């Protein structure tokens, strides 16, 4: 959904109960500032491909003093953290990509905010039945480059296929759940009814996304609505003709 979780509050709550907090920060790394001291996280993980580096490379931060055990006993690589030969070229490429992305983080953030506003305003102007899974408000903090929403009247899988047919890539959830056609655990946790949860789509912006791309996506949605209306008209004509 793009919601930014209040990790500082969560970590403080958990630490009072001697519970460690690990956070998956792949979507926030190089998108917004991530300070381990401010967040209070005991561990966090980031991934290379989210900052335009090669796939299959990542990094984990573990706060000094936190005890951990290797997944596979007897591991020698990376101080016993992970087995297998270290991917030096991949790690080097990851570092280079991360530095490049972080150096333009503020400018790209403003760009994502503008693209998000363009999509939401365009959907409203065109009277498209689009609503946010987590509405924007003073109490919700979201990443501007992720729009989790419902395109009402259409299942997310159908919307995704129609967009793909026209050269636009969106998803119906995170990449981790690709191929899973039931409502996600996130939708269930938000207590979204199943029929509505199946209409969920996830739109993500990248550094190469332009306002023209956003308009093309809105065009597809508008075409889908017109095609749906034409289909209803055709059915009525056939019914009256018979």
PDB file of C-alpha atoms in Angstrom:
ATOM      1  CA  UNK A   1       0.000   0.000   0.000  1.00  0.00           C
ATOM      2  CA  UNK A   2       2.992   2.324   0.395  1.00  0.00           C
ATOM      3  CA  UNK A   3       2.242   3.079   4.047  1.00  0.00           C
ATOM      4  CA  UNK A   4       5.274   4.114   6.089  1.00  0.00           C
ATOM      5  CA  UNK A   5       5.096   2.305   9.403  1.00  0.00           C
ATOM      6  CA  UNK A   6       5.934   4.207  12.641  1.00  0.00           C
ATOM      7  CA  UNK A   7       9.034   2.161  13.390  1.00  0.00           C
ATOM      8  CA  UNK A   8      10.341   4.495  16.098  1.00  0.00           C
ATOM      9  CA  UNK A   9       7.151   4.023  18.136  1.00  0.00           C
ATOM     10  CA  UNK A  10       7.047   0.299  17.431  1.00  0.00           C
ATOM     11  CA  UNK A  11      10.679  -0.257  18.430  1.00  0.00           C
ATOM     12  CA  UNK A  12      10.227   1.677  21.683  1.00  0.00           C
ATOM     13  CA  UNK A  13       7.143  -0.376  22.504  1.00  0.00           C
ATOM     14  CA  UNK A  14       8.910  -3.659  21.748  1.00  0.00           C
ATOM     15  CA  UNK A  15      12.162  -2.856  23.514  1.00  0.00           C
ATOM     16  CA  UNK A  16      10.273  -2.284  26.770  1.00  0.00           C
ATOM     17  CA  UNK A  17       9.222  -5.921  26.432  1.00  0.00           C
ATOM     18  CA  UNK A  18      12.667  -7.210  25.392  1.00  0.00           C
ATOM     19  CA  UNK A  19      11.529  -7.902  21.830  1.00  0.00           C
ATOM     20  CA  UNK A  20      13.836  -7.245  18.885  1.00  0.00           C
ATOM     21  CA  UNK A  21      12.608  -5.454  15.755  1.00  0.00           C
ATOM     22  CA  UNK A  22      13.699  -6.263  12.222  1.00  0.00           C
ATOM     23  CA  UNK A  23      12.354  -4.161   9.356  1.00  0.00           C
ATOM     24  CA  UNK A  24      12.217  -4.871   5.633  1.00  0.00           C
ATOM     25  CA  UNK A  25      13.333  -1.488   4.257  1.00  0.00           C
ATOM     26  CA  UNK A  26      13.712  -2.352   0.577  1.00  0.00           C
ATOM     27  CA  UNK A  27      11.061   0.167  -0.504  1.00  0.00           C
ATOM     28  CA  UNK A  28      12.245   3.030   1.695  1.00  0.00           C
ATOM     29  CA  UNK A  29      16.007   2.712   1.171  1.00  0.00           C
ATOM     30  CA  UNK A  30      17.194   5.689  -0.932  1.00  0.00           C
ATOM     31  CA  UNK A  31      13.564   6.866  -1.223  1.00  0.00           C
ATOM     32  CA  UNK A  32      13.366   8.521   2.210  1.00  0.00           C
ATOM     33  CA  UNK A  33      15.990   8.940   4.959  1.00  0.00           C
ATOM     34  CA  UNK A  34      16.484   5.727   6.926  1.00  0.00           C
ATOM     35  CA  UNK A  35      18.358   6.297  10.192  1.00  0.00           C
ATOM     36  CA  UNK A  36      18.819   3.206  12.339  1.00  0.00           C
ATOM     37  CA  UNK A  37      19.348   5.249  15.510  1.00  0.00           C
ATOM     38  CA  UNK A  38      16.200   7.311  14.994  1.00  0.00           C
ATOM     39  CA  UNK A  39      14.119   4.262  14.061  1.00  0.00           C
ATOM     40  CA  UNK A  40      15.477   2.122  16.872  1.00  0.00           C
ATOM     41  CA  UNK A  41      15.546  -0.939  14.610  1.00  0.00           C
ATOM     42  CA  UNK A  42      17.703  -3.829  15.756  1.00  0.00           C
ATOM     43  CA  UNK A  43      18.089  -5.061  12.189  1.00  0.00           C
ATOM     44  CA  UNK A  44      16.979  -4.029   8.738  1.00  0.00           C
ATOM     45  CA  UNK A  45      17.449  -5.330   5.214  1.00  0.00           C
ATOM     46  CA  UNK A  46      17.733  -3.567   1.863  1.00  0.00           C
ATOM     47  CA  UNK A  47      17.937  -4.813  -1.708  1.00  0.00           C
ATOM     48  CA  UNK A  48      20.049  -3.773  -4.686  1.00  0.00           C
ATOM     49  CA  UNK A  49      17.443  -3.937  -7.440  1.00  0.00           C
ATOM     50  CA  UNK A  50      15.270  -1.319  -5.686  1.00  0.00           C
ATOM     51  CA  UNK A  51      17.999   1.265  -6.281  1.00  0.00           C
ATOM     52  CA  UNK A  52      18.678   0.161  -9.891  1.00  0.00           C
ATOM     53  CA  UNK A  53      21.492  -2.198  -9.003  1.00  0.00           C
ATOM     54  CA  UNK A  54      21.713  -5.884 -10.013  1.00  0.00           C
ATOM     55  CA  UNK A  55      19.224  -8.422  -8.699  1.00  0.00           C
ATOM     56  CA  UNK A  56      20.357 -11.039  -6.224  1.00  0.00           C
ATOM     57  CA  UNK A  57      22.359  -8.637  -4.027  1.00  0.00           C
ATOM     58  CA  UNK A  58      21.312  -7.107  -0.740  1.00  0.00           C
ATOM     59  CA  UNK A  59      22.536  -5.934   2.625  1.00  0.00           C
ATOM     60  CA  UNK A  60      21.502  -6.415   6.223  1.00  0.00           C
ATOM     61  CA  UNK A  61      22.208  -4.130   9.153  1.00  0.00           C
ATOM     62  CA  UNK A  62      22.400  -5.674  12.624  1.00  0.00           C
ATOM     63  CA  UNK A  63      22.747  -3.349  15.574  1.00  0.00           C
ATOM     64  CA  UNK A  64      25.994  -3.901  17.490  1.00  0.00           C
ATOM     65  CA  UNK A  65      25.356  -5.971  20.581  1.00  0.00           C
ATOM     66  CA  UNK A  66      22.440  -7.917  19.103  1.00  0.00           C
ATOM     67  CA  UNK A  67      23.069 -11.651  19.286  1.00  0.00           C
ATOM     68  CA  UNK A  68      22.329 -13.667  16.174  1.00  0.00           C
ATOM     69  CA  UNK A  69      22.826 -17.197  14.926  1.00  0.00           C
ATOM     70  CA  UNK A  70      23.731 -18.298  11.385  1.00  0.00           C
ATOM     71  CA  UNK A  71      21.006 -20.050   9.423  1.00  0.00           C
ATOM     72  CA  UNK A  72      23.471 -22.807   8.575  1.00  0.00           C
ATOM     73  CA  UNK A  73      25.820 -23.902  11.387  1.00  0.00           C
ATOM     74  CA  UNK A  74      29.489 -23.945  10.492  1.00  0.00           C
ATOM     75  CA  UNK A  75      29.194 -21.008   8.060  1.00  0.00           C
ATOM     76  CA  UNK A  76      32.476 -19.149   7.572  1.00  0.00           C
ATOM     77  CA  UNK A  77      31.681 -16.495   4.974  1.00  0.00           C
ATOM     78  CA  UNK A  78      30.766 -12.962   6.067  1.00  0.00           C
ATOM     79  CA  UNK A  79      31.724 -13.590   9.694  1.00  0.00           C
ATOM     80  CA  UNK A  80      29.432 -16.587   9.781  1.00  0.00           C
ATOM     81  CA  UNK A  81      26.316 -14.716   8.652  1.00  0.00           C
ATOM     82  CA  UNK A  82      25.803 -16.315   5.248  1.00  0.00           C
ATOM     83  CA  UNK A  83      27.348 -19.201   3.364  1.00  0.00           C
ATOM     84  CA  UNK A  84      28.502 -19.073  -0.246  1.00  0.00           C
ATOM     85  CA  UNK A  85      31.104 -17.179  -2.198  1.00  0.00           C
ATOM     86  CA  UNK A  86      30.742 -13.417  -1.913  1.00  0.00           C
ATOM     87  CA  UNK A  87      29.448 -11.737  -5.103  1.00  0.00           C
ATOM     88  CA  UNK A  88      32.063  -8.995  -5.274  1.00  0.00           C
ATOM     89  CA  UNK A  89      31.023  -7.480  -8.660  1.00  0.00           C
ATOM     90  CA  UNK A  90      27.383  -7.445  -7.555  1.00  0.00           C
ATOM     91  CA  UNK A  91      28.228  -5.809  -4.248  1.00  0.00           C
ATOM     92  CA  UNK A  92      30.338  -3.166  -6.006  1.00  0.00           C
ATOM     93  CA  UNK A  93      27.511  -2.427  -8.428  1.00  0.00           C
ATOM     94  CA  UNK A  94      25.060  -2.240  -5.515  1.00  0.00           C
ATOM     95  CA  UNK A  95      27.221   0.343  -3.738  1.00  0.00           C
ATOM     96  CA  UNK A  96      27.568   2.445  -6.891  1.00  0.00           C
ATOM     97  CA  UNK A  97      23.812   2.320  -7.576  1.00  0.00           C
ATOM     98  CA  UNK A  98      22.981   3.165  -3.957  1.00  0.00           C
ATOM     99  CA  UNK A  99      25.292   6.192  -3.924  1.00  0.00           C
ATOM    100  CA  UNK A 100      23.848   7.442  -7.205  1.00  0.00           C
ATOM    101  CA  UNK A 101      20.257   7.015  -6.044  1.00  0.00           C
ATOM    102  CA  UNK A 102      20.784   8.568  -2.613  1.00  0.00           C
ATOM    103  CA  UNK A 103      22.489  11.620  -4.104  1.00  0.00           C
ATOM    104  CA  UNK A 104      19.294  12.532  -5.997  1.00  0.00           C
ATOM    105  CA  UNK A 105      16.832  11.300  -3.385  1.00  0.00           C
ATOM    106  CA  UNK A 106      15.299  14.698  -2.537  1.00  0.00           C
ATOM    107  CA  UNK A 107      14.702  15.709  -6.145  1.00  0.00           C
ATOM    108  CA  UNK A 108      13.209  12.341  -7.068  1.00  0.00           C
ATOM    109  CA  UNK A 109      10.949  12.428  -3.998  1.00  0.00           C
ATOM    110  CA  UNK A 110       9.433  15.721  -5.175  1.00  0.00           C
ATOM    111  CA  UNK A 111       8.990  14.257  -8.645  1.00  0.00           C
ATOM    112  CA  UNK A 112       7.118  11.238  -7.221  1.00  0.00           C
ATOM    113  CA  UNK A 113       4.846  13.553  -5.235  1.00  0.00           C
ATOM    114  CA  UNK A 114       3.971  15.420  -8.432  1.00  0.00           C
ATOM    115  CA  UNK A 115       3.275  12.182 -10.336  1.00  0.00           C
ATOM    116  CA  UNK A 116       1.080  10.886  -7.522  1.00  0.00           C
ATOM    117  CA  UNK A 117      -0.908  14.119  -7.459  1.00  0.00           C
ATOM    118  CA  UNK A 118      -1.271  14.004 -11.252  1.00  0.00           C
ATOM    119  CA  UNK A 119      -2.661  10.466 -11.145  1.00  0.00           C
ATOM    120  CA  UNK A 120      -5.147  11.144  -8.345  1.00  0.00           C
ATOM    121  CA  UNK A 121      -6.294  14.459  -9.839  1.00  0.00           C
ATOM    122  CA  UNK A 122      -6.546  12.883 -13.305  1.00  0.00           C
ATOM    123  CA  UNK A 123      -8.663  10.018 -11.965  1.00  0.00           C
ATOM    124  CA  UNK A 124     -10.962  12.532 -10.273  1.00  0.00           C
ATOM    125  CA  UNK A 125     -11.244  14.772 -13.349  1.00  0.00           C
ATOM    126  CA  UNK A 126     -12.026  11.811 -15.610  1.00  0.00           C
ATOM    127  CA  UNK A 127     -14.515  10.480 -13.033  1.00  0.00           C
ATOM    128  CA  UNK A 128     -12.751   7.120 -12.816  1.00  0.00           C
ATOM    129  CA  UNK A 129     -13.876   4.827  -9.967  1.00  0.00           C
ATOM    130  CA  UNK A 130     -10.489   4.802  -8.231  1.00  0.00           C
ATOM    131  CA  UNK A 131     -10.060   4.933  -4.461  1.00  0.00           C
ATOM    132  CA  UNK A 132      -6.968   4.583  -2.290  1.00  0.00           C
ATOM    133  CA  UNK A 133      -6.569   1.489  -0.123  1.00  0.00           C
ATOM    134  CA  UNK A 134      -5.269   3.771   2.620  1.00  0.00           C
ATOM    135  CA  UNK A 135      -6.727   7.270   2.089  1.00  0.00           C
ATOM    136  CA  UNK A 136      -4.332  10.214   2.303  1.00  0.00           C
ATOM    137  CA  UNK A 137      -4.771  12.009   5.609  1.00  0.00           C
ATOM    138  CA  UNK A 138      -2.826  13.711   8.351  1.00  0.00           C
ATOM    139  CA  UNK A 139      -2.665  10.371  10.150  1.00  0.00           C
ATOM    140  CA  UNK A 140      -1.278   8.301   7.281  1.00  0.00           C
ATOM    141  CA  UNK A 141       2.215   8.621   5.891  1.00  0.00           C
ATOM    142  CA  UNK A 142       2.799   7.001   2.525  1.00  0.00           C
ATOM    143  CA  UNK A 143       5.606   6.709   0.022  1.00  0.00           C
ATOM    144  CA  UNK A 144       4.705   8.896  -2.973  1.00  0.00           C
ATOM    145  CA  UNK A 145       6.034   6.412  -5.530  1.00  0.00           C
ATOM    146  CA  UNK A 146       3.584   3.648  -4.545  1.00  0.00           C
ATOM    147  CA  UNK A 147      -0.154   3.988  -5.072  1.00  0.00           C
ATOM    148  CA  UNK A 148      -2.147   1.124  -3.628  1.00  0.00           C
ATOM    149  CA  UNK A 149      -5.714   1.546  -4.820  1.00  0.00           C
ATOM    150  CA  UNK A 150      -8.905  -0.087  -6.010  1.00  0.00           C
ATOM    151  CA  UNK A 151     -10.106   0.312  -9.577  1.00  0.00           C
ATOM    152  CA  UNK A 152     -13.723  -0.512  -8.879  1.00  0.00           C
ATOM    153  CA  UNK A 153     -15.762  -2.785 -11.168  1.00  0.00           C
ATOM    154  CA  UNK A 154     -12.651  -4.642 -12.363  1.00  0.00           C
ATOM    155  CA  UNK A 155     -10.636  -7.388 -10.721  1.00  0.00           C
ATOM    156  CA  UNK A 156      -7.023  -6.431 -10.253  1.00  0.00           C
ATOM    157  CA  UNK A 157      -5.801  -9.317 -12.385  1.00  0.00           C
ATOM    158  CA  UNK A 158      -7.913  -8.124 -15.320  1.00  0.00           C
ATOM    159  CA  UNK A 159      -6.742  -4.534 -14.922  1.00  0.00           C
ATOM    160  CA  UNK A 160      -3.130  -5.697 -14.783  1.00  0.00           C
ATOM    161  CA  UNK A 161      -3.524  -7.762 -17.969  1.00  0.00           C
ATOM    162  CA  UNK A 162      -5.222  -4.902 -19.835  1.00  0.00           C
ATOM    163  CA  UNK A 163      -2.398  -2.552 -18.848  1.00  0.00           C
ATOM    164  CA  UNK A 164       0.211  -5.136 -19.812  1.00  0.00           C
ATOM    165  CA  UNK A 165      -1.469  -5.554 -23.204  1.00  0.00           C
ATOM    166  CA  UNK A 166      -0.872  -1.850 -23.799  1.00  0.00           C
ATOM    167  CA  UNK A 167       2.722  -1.801 -22.599  1.00  0.00           C
ATOM    168  CA  UNK A 168       2.139  -0.625 -19.032  1.00  0.00           C
ATOM    169  CA  UNK A 169       3.330  -2.684 -16.069  1.00  0.00           C
ATOM    170  CA  UNK A 170       1.383  -2.544 -12.809  1.00  0.00           C
ATOM    171  CA  UNK A 171       0.798  -5.260 -10.222  1.00  0.00           C
ATOM    172  CA  UNK A 172      -1.837  -6.622  -7.881  1.00  0.00           C
ATOM    173  CA  UNK A 173       0.533  -6.792  -4.922  1.00  0.00           C
ATOM    174  CA  UNK A 174       4.189  -7.000  -4.046  1.00  0.00           C
ATOM    175  CA  UNK A 175       6.585  -8.962  -6.236  1.00  0.00           C
ATOM    176  CA  UNK A 176       6.915 -11.414  -3.354  1.00  0.00           C
ATOM    177  CA  UNK A 177       3.294 -12.512  -3.923  1.00  0.00           C
ATOM    178  CA  UNK A 178       3.432 -12.785  -7.723  1.00  0.00           C
ATOM    179  CA  UNK A 179       1.311 -15.675  -8.972  1.00  0.00           C
ATOM    180  CA  UNK A 180      -0.854 -15.663  -5.834  1.00  0.00           C
ATOM    181  CA  UNK A 181      -4.403 -14.811  -6.891  1.00  0.00           C
ATOM    182  CA  UNK A 182      -6.125 -14.574  -3.527  1.00  0.00           C
ATOM    183  CA  UNK A 183      -6.398 -11.303  -1.563  1.00  0.00           C
ATOM    184  CA  UNK A 184      -3.089 -10.495   0.100  1.00  0.00           C
ATOM    185  CA  UNK A 185      -2.501 -10.718   3.821  1.00  0.00           C
ATOM    186  CA  UNK A 186      -2.269  -6.929   3.822  1.00  0.00           C
ATOM    187  CA  UNK A 187      -5.810  -6.618   2.488  1.00  0.00           C
ATOM    188  CA  UNK A 188      -6.998  -9.119   5.086  1.00  0.00           C
ATOM    189  CA  UNK A 189      -5.250  -7.192   7.869  1.00  0.00           C
ATOM    190  CA  UNK A 190      -7.002  -4.009   6.707  1.00  0.00           C
ATOM    191  CA  UNK A 191     -10.317  -5.919   6.937  1.00  0.00           C
ATOM    192  CA  UNK A 192     -11.066  -5.248   3.273  1.00  0.00           C
ATOM    193  CA  UNK A 193     -13.978  -7.414   2.010  1.00  0.00           C
ATOM    194  CA  UNK A 194     -12.795 -10.141  -0.375  1.00  0.00           C
ATOM    195  CA  UNK A 195     -14.678  -8.824  -3.413  1.00  0.00           C
ATOM    196  CA  UNK A 196     -13.128  -5.384  -2.977  1.00  0.00           C
ATOM    197  CA  UNK A 197      -9.683  -6.790  -2.124  1.00  0.00           C
ATOM    198  CA  UNK A 198      -9.619  -8.585  -5.475  1.00  0.00           C
ATOM    199  CA  UNK A 199      -9.924  -5.177  -7.171  1.00  0.00           C
ATOM    200  CA  UNK A 200      -6.692  -3.974  -5.580  1.00  0.00           C
ATOM    201  CA  UNK A 201      -3.893  -2.775  -7.863  1.00  0.00           C
ATOM    202  CA  UNK A 202      -0.460  -1.409  -7.074  1.00  0.00           C
ATOM    203  CA  UNK A 203       1.044   1.361  -9.184  1.00  0.00           C
ATOM    204  CA  UNK A 204       4.739   2.137  -8.754  1.00  0.00           C
ATOM    205  CA  UNK A 205       6.761   5.025 -10.147  1.00  0.00           C
ATOM    206  CA  UNK A 206      10.445   4.844 -11.061  1.00  0.00           C
ATOM    207  CA  UNK A 207      13.060   7.463 -11.817  1.00  0.00           C
ATOM    208  CA  UNK A 208      12.203   7.205 -15.545  1.00  0.00           C
ATOM    209  CA  UNK A 209       8.438   7.604 -15.068  1.00  0.00           C
ATOM    210  CA  UNK A 210       7.037  10.747 -16.669  1.00  0.00           C
ATOM    211  CA  UNK A 211       3.756  12.630 -16.531  1.00  0.00           C
ATOM    212  CA  UNK A 212       3.031  11.248 -20.013  1.00  0.00           C
ATOM    213  CA  UNK A 213       3.261   7.716 -18.603  1.00  0.00           C
ATOM    214  CA  UNK A 214       0.721   8.627 -15.922  1.00  0.00           C
ATOM    215  CA  UNK A 215      -1.619  10.033 -18.577  1.00  0.00           C
ATOM    216  CA  UNK A 216      -1.251   6.845 -20.633  1.00  0.00           C
ATOM    217  CA  UNK A 217      -2.275   4.791 -17.606  1.00  0.00           C
ATOM    218  CA  UNK A 218      -5.312   6.995 -17.075  1.00  0.00           C
ATOM    219  CA  UNK A 219      -6.162   6.591 -20.765  1.00  0.00           C
ATOM    220  CA  UNK A 220      -6.177   2.806 -20.331  1.00  0.00           C
ATOM    221  CA  UNK A 221      -8.486   3.067 -17.322  1.00  0.00           C
ATOM    222  CA  UNK A 222     -10.807   5.381 -19.223  1.00  0.00           C
ATOM    223  CA  UNK A 223     -10.864   3.037 -22.219  1.00  0.00           C
ATOM    224  CA  UNK A 224     -11.730   0.138 -19.932  1.00  0.00           C
ATOM    225  CA  UNK A 225     -14.680   2.069 -18.534  1.00  0.00           C
ATOM    226  CA  UNK A 226     -15.920   2.924 -22.050  1.00  0.00           C
ATOM    227  CA  UNK A 227     -15.527  -0.672 -23.187  1.00  0.00           C
ATOM    228  CA  UNK A 228     -17.507  -1.815 -20.188  1.00  0.00           C
ATOM    229  CA  UNK A 229     -20.257   0.663 -21.046  1.00  0.00           C
ATOM    230  CA  UNK A 230     -20.299  -0.437 -24.701  1.00  0.00           C
ATOM    231  CA  UNK A 231     -20.575  -4.059 -23.567  1.00  0.00           C
ATOM    232  CA  UNK A 232     -23.645  -3.212 -21.485  1.00  0.00           C
ATOM    233  CA  UNK A 233     -25.206  -1.380 -24.448  1.00  0.00           C
ATOM    234  CA  UNK A 234     -24.548  -4.345 -26.743  1.00  0.00           C
ATOM    235  CA  UNK A 235     -26.242  -6.678 -24.274  1.00  0.00           C
ATOM    236  CA  UNK A 236     -29.314  -4.430 -24.067  1.00  0.00           C
ATOM    237  CA  UNK A 237     -29.568  -4.215 -27.866  1.00  0.00           C
ATOM    238  CA  UNK A 238     -29.416  -7.991 -28.157  1.00  0.00           C
ATOM    239  CA  UNK A 239     -32.019  -8.363 -25.438  1.00  0.00           C
ATOM    240  CA  UNK A 240     -34.418  -5.885 -27.057  1.00  0.00           C
ATOM    241  CA  UNK A 241     -33.796  -7.362 -30.516  1.00  0.00           C
ATOM    242  CA  UNK A 242     -34.665 -10.824 -29.348  1.00  0.00           C
TER     243      UNK A 242
END
